[in-house]
mmCIF file of C-alpha atoms in Angstrom:
data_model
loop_
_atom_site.group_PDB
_atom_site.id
_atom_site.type_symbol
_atom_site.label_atom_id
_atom_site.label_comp_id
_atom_site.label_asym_id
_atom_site.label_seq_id
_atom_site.Cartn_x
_atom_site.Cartn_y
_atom_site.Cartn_z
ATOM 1 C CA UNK A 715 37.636 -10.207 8.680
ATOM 2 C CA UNK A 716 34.489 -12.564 9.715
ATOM 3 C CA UNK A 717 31.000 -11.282 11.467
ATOM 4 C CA UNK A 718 32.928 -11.555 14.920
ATOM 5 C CA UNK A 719 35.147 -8.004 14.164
ATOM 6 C CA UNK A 720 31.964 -6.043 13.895
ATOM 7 C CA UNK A 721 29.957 -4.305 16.251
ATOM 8 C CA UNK A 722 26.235 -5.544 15.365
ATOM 9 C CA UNK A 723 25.473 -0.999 16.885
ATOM 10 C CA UNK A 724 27.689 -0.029 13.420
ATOM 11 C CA UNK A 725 25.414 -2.504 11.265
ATOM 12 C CA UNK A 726 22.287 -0.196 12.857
ATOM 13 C CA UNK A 727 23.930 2.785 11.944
ATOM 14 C CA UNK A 728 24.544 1.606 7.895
ATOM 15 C CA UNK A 729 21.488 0.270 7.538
ATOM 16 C CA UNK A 730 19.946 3.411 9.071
ATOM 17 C CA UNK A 731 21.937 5.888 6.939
ATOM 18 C CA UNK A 732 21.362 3.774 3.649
ATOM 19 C CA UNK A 733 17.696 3.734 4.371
ATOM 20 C CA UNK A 734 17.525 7.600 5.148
ATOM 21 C CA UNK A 735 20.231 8.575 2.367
ATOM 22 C CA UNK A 736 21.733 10.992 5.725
ATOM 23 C CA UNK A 737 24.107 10.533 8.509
ATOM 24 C CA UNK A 738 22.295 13.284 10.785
ATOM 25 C CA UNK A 739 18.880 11.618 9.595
ATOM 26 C CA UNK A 740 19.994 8.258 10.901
ATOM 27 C CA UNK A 741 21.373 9.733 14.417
ATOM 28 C CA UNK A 742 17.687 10.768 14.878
ATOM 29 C CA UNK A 743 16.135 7.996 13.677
ATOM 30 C CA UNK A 744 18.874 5.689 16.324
ATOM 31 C CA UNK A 745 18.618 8.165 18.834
ATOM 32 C CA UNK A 746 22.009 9.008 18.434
ATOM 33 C CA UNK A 747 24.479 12.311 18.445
ATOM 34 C CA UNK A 748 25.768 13.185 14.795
ATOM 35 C CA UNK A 749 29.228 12.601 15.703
ATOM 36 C CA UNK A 750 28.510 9.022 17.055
ATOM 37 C CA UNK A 751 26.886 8.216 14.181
ATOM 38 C CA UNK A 752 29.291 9.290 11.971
ATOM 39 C CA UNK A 753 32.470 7.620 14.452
ATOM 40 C CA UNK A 754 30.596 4.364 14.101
ATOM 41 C CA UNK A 755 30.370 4.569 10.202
ATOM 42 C CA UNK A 756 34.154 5.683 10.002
ATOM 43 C CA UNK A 757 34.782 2.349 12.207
ATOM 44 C CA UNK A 758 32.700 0.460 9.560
ATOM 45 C CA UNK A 759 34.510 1.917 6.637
ATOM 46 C CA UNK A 760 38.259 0.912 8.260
ATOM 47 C CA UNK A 761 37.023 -2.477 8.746
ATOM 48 C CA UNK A 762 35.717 -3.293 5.183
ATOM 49 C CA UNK A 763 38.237 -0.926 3.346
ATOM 50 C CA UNK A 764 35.538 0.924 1.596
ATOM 51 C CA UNK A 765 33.947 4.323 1.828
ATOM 52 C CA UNK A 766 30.118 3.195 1.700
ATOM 53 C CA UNK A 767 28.820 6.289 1.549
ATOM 54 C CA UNK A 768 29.663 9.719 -0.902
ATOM 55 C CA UNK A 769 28.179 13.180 -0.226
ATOM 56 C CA UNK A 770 25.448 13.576 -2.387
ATOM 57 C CA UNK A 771 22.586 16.680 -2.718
ATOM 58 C CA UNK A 772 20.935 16.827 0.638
ATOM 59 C CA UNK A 773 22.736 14.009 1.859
ATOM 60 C CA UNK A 774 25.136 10.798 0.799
ATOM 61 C CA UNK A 775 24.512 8.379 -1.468
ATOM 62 C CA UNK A 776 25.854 4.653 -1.035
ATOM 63 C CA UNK A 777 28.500 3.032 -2.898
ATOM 64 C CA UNK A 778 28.326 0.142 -5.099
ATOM 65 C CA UNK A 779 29.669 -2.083 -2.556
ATOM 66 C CA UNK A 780 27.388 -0.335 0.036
ATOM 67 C CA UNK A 781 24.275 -0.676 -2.411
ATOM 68 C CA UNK A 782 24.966 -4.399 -2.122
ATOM 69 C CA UNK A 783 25.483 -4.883 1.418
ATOM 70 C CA UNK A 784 22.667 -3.084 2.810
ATOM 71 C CA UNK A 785 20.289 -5.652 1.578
ATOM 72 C CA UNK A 786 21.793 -8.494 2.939
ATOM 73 C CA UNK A 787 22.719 -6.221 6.342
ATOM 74 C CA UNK A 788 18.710 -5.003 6.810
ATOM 75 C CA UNK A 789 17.663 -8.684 6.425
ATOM 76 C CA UNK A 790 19.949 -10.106 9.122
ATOM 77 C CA UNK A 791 19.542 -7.261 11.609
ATOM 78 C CA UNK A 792 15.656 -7.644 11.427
ATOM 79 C CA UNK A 793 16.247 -12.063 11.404
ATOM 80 C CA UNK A 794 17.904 -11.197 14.935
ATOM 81 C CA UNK A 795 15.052 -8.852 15.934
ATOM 82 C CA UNK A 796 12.403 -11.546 15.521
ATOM 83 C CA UNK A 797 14.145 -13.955 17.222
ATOM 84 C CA UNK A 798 14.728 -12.031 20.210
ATOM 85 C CA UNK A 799 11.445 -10.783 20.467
ATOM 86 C CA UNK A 800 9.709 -13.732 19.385
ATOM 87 C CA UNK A 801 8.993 -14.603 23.248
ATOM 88 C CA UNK A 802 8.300 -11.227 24.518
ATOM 89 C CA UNK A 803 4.896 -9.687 24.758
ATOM 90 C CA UNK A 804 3.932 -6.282 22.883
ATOM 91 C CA UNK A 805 2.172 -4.277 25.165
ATOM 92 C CA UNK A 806 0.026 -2.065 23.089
ATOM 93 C CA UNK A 807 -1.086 0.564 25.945
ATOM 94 C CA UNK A 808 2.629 1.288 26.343
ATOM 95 C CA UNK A 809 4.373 0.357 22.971
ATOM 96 C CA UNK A 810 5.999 3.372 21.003
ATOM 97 C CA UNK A 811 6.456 2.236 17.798
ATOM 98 C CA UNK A 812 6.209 2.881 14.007
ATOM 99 C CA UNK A 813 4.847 0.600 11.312
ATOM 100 C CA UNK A 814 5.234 1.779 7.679
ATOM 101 C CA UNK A 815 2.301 0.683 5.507
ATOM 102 C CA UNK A 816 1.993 0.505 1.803
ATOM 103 C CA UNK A 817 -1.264 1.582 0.183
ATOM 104 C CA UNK A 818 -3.487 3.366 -2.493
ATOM 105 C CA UNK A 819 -5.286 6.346 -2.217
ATOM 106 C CA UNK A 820 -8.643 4.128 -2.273
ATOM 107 C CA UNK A 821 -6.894 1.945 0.141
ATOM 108 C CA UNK A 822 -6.185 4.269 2.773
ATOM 109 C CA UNK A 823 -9.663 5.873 2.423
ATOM 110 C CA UNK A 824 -11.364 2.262 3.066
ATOM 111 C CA UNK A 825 -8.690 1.067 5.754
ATOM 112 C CA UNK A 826 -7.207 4.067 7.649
ATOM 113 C CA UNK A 827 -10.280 5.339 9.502
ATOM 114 C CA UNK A 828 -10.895 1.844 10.867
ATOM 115 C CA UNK A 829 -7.358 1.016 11.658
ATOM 116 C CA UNK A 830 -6.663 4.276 13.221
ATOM 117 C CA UNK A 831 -9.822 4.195 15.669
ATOM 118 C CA UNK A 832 -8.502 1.147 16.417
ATOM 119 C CA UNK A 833 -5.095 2.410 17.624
ATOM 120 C CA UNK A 834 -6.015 5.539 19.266
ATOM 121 C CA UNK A 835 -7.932 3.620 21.618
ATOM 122 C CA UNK A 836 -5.921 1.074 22.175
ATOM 123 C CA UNK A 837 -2.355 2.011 21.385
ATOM 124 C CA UNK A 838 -1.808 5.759 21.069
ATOM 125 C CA UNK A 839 2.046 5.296 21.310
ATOM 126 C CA UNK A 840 1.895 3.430 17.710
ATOM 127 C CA UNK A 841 2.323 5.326 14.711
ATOM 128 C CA UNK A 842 1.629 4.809 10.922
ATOM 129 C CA UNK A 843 3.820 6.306 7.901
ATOM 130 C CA UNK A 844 1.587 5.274 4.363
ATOM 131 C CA UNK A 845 3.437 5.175 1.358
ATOM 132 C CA UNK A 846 2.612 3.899 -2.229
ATOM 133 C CA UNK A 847 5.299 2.348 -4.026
ATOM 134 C CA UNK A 848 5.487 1.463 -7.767
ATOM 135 C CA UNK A 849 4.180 -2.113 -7.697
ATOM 136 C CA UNK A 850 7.488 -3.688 -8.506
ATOM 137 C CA UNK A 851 9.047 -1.879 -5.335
ATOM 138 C CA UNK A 852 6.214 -3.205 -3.178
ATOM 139 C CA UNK A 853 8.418 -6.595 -3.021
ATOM 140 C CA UNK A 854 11.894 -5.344 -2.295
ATOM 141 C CA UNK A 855 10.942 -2.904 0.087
ATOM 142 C CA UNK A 856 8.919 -5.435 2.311
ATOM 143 C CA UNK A 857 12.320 -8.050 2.183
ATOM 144 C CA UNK A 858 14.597 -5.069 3.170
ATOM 145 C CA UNK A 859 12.451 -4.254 6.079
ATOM 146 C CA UNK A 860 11.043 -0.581 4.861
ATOM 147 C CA UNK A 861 8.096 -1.758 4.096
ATOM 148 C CA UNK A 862 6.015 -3.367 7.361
ATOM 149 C CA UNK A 863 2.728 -4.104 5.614
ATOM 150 C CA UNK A 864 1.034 -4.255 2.185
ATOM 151 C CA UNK A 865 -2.405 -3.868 1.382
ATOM 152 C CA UNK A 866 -4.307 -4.414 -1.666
ATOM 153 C CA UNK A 867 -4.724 -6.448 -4.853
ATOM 154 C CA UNK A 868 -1.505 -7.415 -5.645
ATOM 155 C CA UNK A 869 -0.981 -9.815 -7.819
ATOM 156 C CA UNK A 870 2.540 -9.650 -9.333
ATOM 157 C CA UNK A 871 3.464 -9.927 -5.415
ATOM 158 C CA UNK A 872 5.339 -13.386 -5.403
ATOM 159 C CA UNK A 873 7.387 -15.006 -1.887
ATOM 160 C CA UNK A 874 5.010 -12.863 0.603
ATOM 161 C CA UNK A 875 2.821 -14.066 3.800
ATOM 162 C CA UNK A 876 -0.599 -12.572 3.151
ATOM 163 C CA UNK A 877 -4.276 -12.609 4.254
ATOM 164 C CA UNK A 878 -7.104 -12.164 2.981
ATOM 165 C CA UNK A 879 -9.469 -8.431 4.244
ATOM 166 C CA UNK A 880 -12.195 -8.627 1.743
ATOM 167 C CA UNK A 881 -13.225 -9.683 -1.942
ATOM 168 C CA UNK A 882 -14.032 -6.716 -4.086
ATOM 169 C CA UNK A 883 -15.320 -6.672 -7.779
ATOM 170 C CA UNK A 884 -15.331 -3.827 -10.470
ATOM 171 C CA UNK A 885 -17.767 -1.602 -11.376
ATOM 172 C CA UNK A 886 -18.582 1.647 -13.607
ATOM 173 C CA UNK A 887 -18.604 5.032 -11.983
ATOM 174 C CA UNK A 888 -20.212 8.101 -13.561
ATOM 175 C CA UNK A 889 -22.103 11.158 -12.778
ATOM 176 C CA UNK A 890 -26.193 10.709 -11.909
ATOM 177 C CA UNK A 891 -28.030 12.362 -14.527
ATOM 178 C CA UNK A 892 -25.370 10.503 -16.871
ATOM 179 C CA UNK A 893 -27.352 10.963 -20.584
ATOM 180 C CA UNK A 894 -26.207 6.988 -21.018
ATOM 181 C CA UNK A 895 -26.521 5.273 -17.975
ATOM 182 C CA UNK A 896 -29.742 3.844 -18.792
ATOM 183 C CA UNK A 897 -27.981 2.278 -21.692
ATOM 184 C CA UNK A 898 -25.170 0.655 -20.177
ATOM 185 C CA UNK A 899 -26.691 -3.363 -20.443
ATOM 186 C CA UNK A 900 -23.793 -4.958 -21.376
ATOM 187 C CA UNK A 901 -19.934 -4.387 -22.693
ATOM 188 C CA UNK A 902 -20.838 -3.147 -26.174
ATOM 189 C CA UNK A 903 -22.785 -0.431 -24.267
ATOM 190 C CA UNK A 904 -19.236 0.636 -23.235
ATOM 191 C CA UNK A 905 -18.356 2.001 -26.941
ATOM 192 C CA UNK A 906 -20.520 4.890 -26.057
ATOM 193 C CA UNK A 907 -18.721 6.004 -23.060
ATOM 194 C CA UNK A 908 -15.410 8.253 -22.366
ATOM 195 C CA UNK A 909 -13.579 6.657 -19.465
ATOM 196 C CA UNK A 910 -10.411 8.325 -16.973
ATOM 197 C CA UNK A 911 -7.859 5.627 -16.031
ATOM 198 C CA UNK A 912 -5.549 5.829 -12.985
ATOM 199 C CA UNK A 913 -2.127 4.905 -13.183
ATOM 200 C CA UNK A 914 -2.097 3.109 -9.219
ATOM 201 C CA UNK A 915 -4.700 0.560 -10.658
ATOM 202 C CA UNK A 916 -3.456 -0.942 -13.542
ATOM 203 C CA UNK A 917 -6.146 -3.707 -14.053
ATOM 204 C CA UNK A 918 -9.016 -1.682 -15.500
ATOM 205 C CA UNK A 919 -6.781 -0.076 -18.058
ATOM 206 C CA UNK A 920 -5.860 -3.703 -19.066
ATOM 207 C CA UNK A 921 -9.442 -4.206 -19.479
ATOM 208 C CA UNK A 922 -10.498 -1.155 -21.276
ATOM 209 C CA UNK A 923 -7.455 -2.304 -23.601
ATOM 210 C CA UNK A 924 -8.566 -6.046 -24.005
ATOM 211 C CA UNK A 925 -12.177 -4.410 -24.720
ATOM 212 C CA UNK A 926 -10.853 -2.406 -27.742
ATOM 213 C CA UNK A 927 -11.579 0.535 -25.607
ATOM 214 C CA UNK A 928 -8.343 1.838 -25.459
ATOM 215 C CA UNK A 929 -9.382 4.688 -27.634
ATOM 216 C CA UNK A 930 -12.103 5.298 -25.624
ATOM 217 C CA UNK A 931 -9.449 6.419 -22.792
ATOM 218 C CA UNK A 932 -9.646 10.668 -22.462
ATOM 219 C CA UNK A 933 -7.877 11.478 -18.989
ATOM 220 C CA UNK A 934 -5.494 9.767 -16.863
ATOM 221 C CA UNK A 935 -4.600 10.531 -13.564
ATOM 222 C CA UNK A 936 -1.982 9.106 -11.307
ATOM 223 C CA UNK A 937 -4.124 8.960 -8.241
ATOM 224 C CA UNK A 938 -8.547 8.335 -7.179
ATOM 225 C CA UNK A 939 -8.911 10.780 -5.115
ATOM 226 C CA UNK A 940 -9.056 13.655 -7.802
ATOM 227 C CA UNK A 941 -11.424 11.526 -9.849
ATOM 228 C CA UNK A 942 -15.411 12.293 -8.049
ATOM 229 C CA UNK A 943 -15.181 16.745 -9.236
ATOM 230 C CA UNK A 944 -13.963 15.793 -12.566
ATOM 231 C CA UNK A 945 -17.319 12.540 -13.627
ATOM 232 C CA UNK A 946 -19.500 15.176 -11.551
ATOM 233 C CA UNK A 947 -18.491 18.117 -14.321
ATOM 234 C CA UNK A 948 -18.869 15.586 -17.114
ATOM 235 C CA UNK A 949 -19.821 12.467 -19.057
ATOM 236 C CA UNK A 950 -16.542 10.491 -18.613
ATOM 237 C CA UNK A 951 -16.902 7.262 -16.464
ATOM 238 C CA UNK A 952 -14.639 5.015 -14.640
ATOM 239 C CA UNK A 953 -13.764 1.723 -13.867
ATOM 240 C CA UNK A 954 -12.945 0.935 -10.323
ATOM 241 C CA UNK A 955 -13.617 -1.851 -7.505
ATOM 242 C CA UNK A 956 -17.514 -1.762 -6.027
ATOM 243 C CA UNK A 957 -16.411 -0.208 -2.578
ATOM 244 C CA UNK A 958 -14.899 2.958 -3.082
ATOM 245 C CA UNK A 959 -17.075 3.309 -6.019
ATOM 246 C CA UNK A 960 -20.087 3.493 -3.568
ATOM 247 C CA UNK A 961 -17.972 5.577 -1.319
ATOM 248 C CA UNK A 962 -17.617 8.223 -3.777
ATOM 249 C CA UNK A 963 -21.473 8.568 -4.970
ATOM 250 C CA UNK A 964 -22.505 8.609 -1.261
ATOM 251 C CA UNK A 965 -20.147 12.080 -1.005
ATOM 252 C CA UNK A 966 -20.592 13.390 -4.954
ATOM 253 C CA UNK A 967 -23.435 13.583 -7.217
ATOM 254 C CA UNK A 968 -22.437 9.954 -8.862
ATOM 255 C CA UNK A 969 -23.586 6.482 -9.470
ATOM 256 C CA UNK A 970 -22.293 3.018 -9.755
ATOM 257 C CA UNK A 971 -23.816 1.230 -12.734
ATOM 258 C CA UNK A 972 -23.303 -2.885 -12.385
ATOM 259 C CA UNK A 973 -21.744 -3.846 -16.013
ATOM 260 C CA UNK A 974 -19.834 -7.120 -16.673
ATOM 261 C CA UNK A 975 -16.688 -6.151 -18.199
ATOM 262 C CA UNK A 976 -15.354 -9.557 -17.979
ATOM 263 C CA UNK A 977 -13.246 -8.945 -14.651
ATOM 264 C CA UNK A 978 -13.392 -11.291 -11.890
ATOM 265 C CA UNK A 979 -13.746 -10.864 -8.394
ATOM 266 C CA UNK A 980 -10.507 -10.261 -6.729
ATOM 267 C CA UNK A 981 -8.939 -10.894 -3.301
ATOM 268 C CA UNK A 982 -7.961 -7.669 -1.649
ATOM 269 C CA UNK A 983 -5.482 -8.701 1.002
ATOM 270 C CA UNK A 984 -2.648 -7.482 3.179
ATOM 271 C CA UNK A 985 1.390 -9.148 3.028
ATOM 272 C CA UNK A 986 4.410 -9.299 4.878
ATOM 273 C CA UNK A 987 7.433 -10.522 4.648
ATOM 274 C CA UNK A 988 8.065 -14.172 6.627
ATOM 275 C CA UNK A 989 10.706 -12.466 8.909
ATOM 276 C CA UNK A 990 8.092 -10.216 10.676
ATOM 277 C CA UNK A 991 5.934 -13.360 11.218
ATOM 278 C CA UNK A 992 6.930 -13.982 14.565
ATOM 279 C CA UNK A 993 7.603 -10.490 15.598
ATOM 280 C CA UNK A 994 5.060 -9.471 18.755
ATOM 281 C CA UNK A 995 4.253 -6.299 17.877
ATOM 282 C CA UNK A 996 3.605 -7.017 13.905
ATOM 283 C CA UNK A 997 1.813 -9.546 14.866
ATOM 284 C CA UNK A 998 -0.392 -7.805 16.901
ATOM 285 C CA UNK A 999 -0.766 -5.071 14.151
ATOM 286 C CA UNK A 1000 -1.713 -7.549 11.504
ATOM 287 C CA UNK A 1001 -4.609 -9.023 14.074
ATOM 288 C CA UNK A 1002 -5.449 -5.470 14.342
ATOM 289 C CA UNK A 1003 -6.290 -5.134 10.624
ATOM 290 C CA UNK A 1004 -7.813 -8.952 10.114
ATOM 291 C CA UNK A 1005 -10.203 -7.719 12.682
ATOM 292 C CA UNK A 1006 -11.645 -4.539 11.071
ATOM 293 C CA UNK A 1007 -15.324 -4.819 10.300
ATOM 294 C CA UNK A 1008 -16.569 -3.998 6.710
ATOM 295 C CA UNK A 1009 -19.641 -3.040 6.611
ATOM 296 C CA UNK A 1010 -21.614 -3.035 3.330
ATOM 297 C CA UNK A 1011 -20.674 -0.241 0.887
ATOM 298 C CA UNK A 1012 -23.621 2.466 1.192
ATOM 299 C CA UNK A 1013 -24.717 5.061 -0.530
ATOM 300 C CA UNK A 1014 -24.733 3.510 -4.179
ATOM 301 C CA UNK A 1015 -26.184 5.146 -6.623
ATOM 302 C CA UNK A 1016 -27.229 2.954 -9.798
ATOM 303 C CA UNK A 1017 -28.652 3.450 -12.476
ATOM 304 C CA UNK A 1018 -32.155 1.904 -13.934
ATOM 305 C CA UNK A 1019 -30.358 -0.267 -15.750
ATOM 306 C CA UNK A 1020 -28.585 -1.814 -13.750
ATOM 307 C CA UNK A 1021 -31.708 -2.787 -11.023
ATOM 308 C CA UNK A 1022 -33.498 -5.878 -11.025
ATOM 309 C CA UNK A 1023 -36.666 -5.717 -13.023
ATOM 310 C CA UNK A 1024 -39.534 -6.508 -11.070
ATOM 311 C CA UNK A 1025 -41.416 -9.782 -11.462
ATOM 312 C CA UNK A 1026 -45.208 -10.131 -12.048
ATOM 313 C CA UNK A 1027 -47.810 -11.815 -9.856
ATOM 314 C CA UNK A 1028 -50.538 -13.117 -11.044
#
């Protein structure tokens, strides 16, 4: 058997089903009746004498040979894609379309609203699905085509197109009123604290740890978002980039306190993978988000300490 026995439509309908772990699933997604879908992956099975796909609980689950294939399959149906539509023209007004996006809580909160005024105006047929994968997912998922975009600091992401949305640095976090913010002058100053980590944002955990603060570490949490209620009802702090920092004190009774905890800046970017490069409509998204305006974080609260004295005149 060679590539010229197969009907590219069955290669849709196994890369759809592996992707959505269900026959009737994929049919929707394809726009397909249940009993085509499942005809064409019968005609797939005959041709390469093997079963691809068991029943599993609420669904199937591939086989090994499958869980090889589909890889390789996703990657050349999408090649084909781009290079079809690398001429055409994505017409935004009229597109309907879905882009699946990978980001943090933080990330969504400082991207989304911009994005998404963006689109309504301008392409209200387009729709977003956000996900957060573990960060060693972030790189498979973006080769196999179920991931469209990638946004954040990501440094263990190696072989991905990317560009550069802003430069962010890390701060401390804490509740105003905080009996030790005035204190907080320098990184011995953070033996006195109680700090939550969050599991989606490895670095400053890294850097409590390289600090000898690990011991120092009272709460963690697996996302942000839950974060602001629990500093406001107590003394713990937290370490987390300068933007969403200010975010949060504008809308909770916090402050950001400027400490150097021996972090650099970092690069906060988005990535793709090189096969969507030339796609029309990725394209277009990606100009989209290079395009969003950030303004400077507001509302930060800090504390004395961290102001800069005033000079005298004479």
């Amino acid at each position: 058997m060679n590539v010229g026995d197969i009907d590219l439509n069955l290669l849709h309908v196994f890369a759809a089903v592996h992707q959505t772990g269900s026959v009737s699933r994929a049919a929707e997604r394809l726009g397909l009746s249940q009993p085509a879908a499942s005809h064409a992956l019968t005609r797939l099975r005959l041709l390469l004498h093997d079963p691809l796909f068991v029943r599993a609980p609420g669904g199937v689950r591939p086989t090994p040979r499958a869980e090889r294939l589909a890889p390789q399959v996703v990657a050349a149906l999408q090649l084909l894609d781009a290079a079809l539509q690398e001429s055409d023209r994505f017409d935004a007004a009229k597109a309907r379309r879905r882009f699946v996006l990978h980001m943090s809580d933080i990330g969504a909160d400082e991207f989304l609203p911009l994005l998404l005024r963006d689109l309504a105006q301008d392409a209200p047929g387009v729709t977003l699905e956000v996900v957060q994968r573990p960060a060693d997912a972030i790189g498979p998922a973006l080769e196999q085509g179920r991931l469209d975009l990638a946004f954040g600091y990501l440094p263990g992401l190696a072989g991905s197109e990317q560009a550069t949305l802003l430069t962010e640095r890390y701060v401390v976090l804490l509740r105003r009123g905080h009996p030790l913010s005035r204190a907080l002058r320098g990184r011995a100053a953070l033996q006195t604290l109680e700090f939550v980590v969050v599991h989606s944002h490895a670095v400053p955990a890294r850097a409590l740890q390289q600090l000898g603060l690990e011991s120092r570490i009272r709460l963690t949490l697996p996302h942000f978002m839950v974060v602001p209620p629990i500093l406001e009802a107590t003394d713990l702090a937290l370490v987390l980039p300068h933007r969403p920092a200010a975010r949060f004190a504008a809308r909770h009774a916090l402050q950001v306190v400027e400490v150097d905890l021996g972090l650099p800046p970092f690069p906060v970017a988005m990535h793709w993978h090189w096969r969507h490069t030339a796609d029309p409509g990725h394209r277009w998204l990606r100009e989209r988000a290079l395009a969003m305006r950030f303004g400077p974080a507001a509302g930060v609260q800090r504390s004395a300490a961290s102001r800069p004295k005033a000079t005298r005149t004479s």
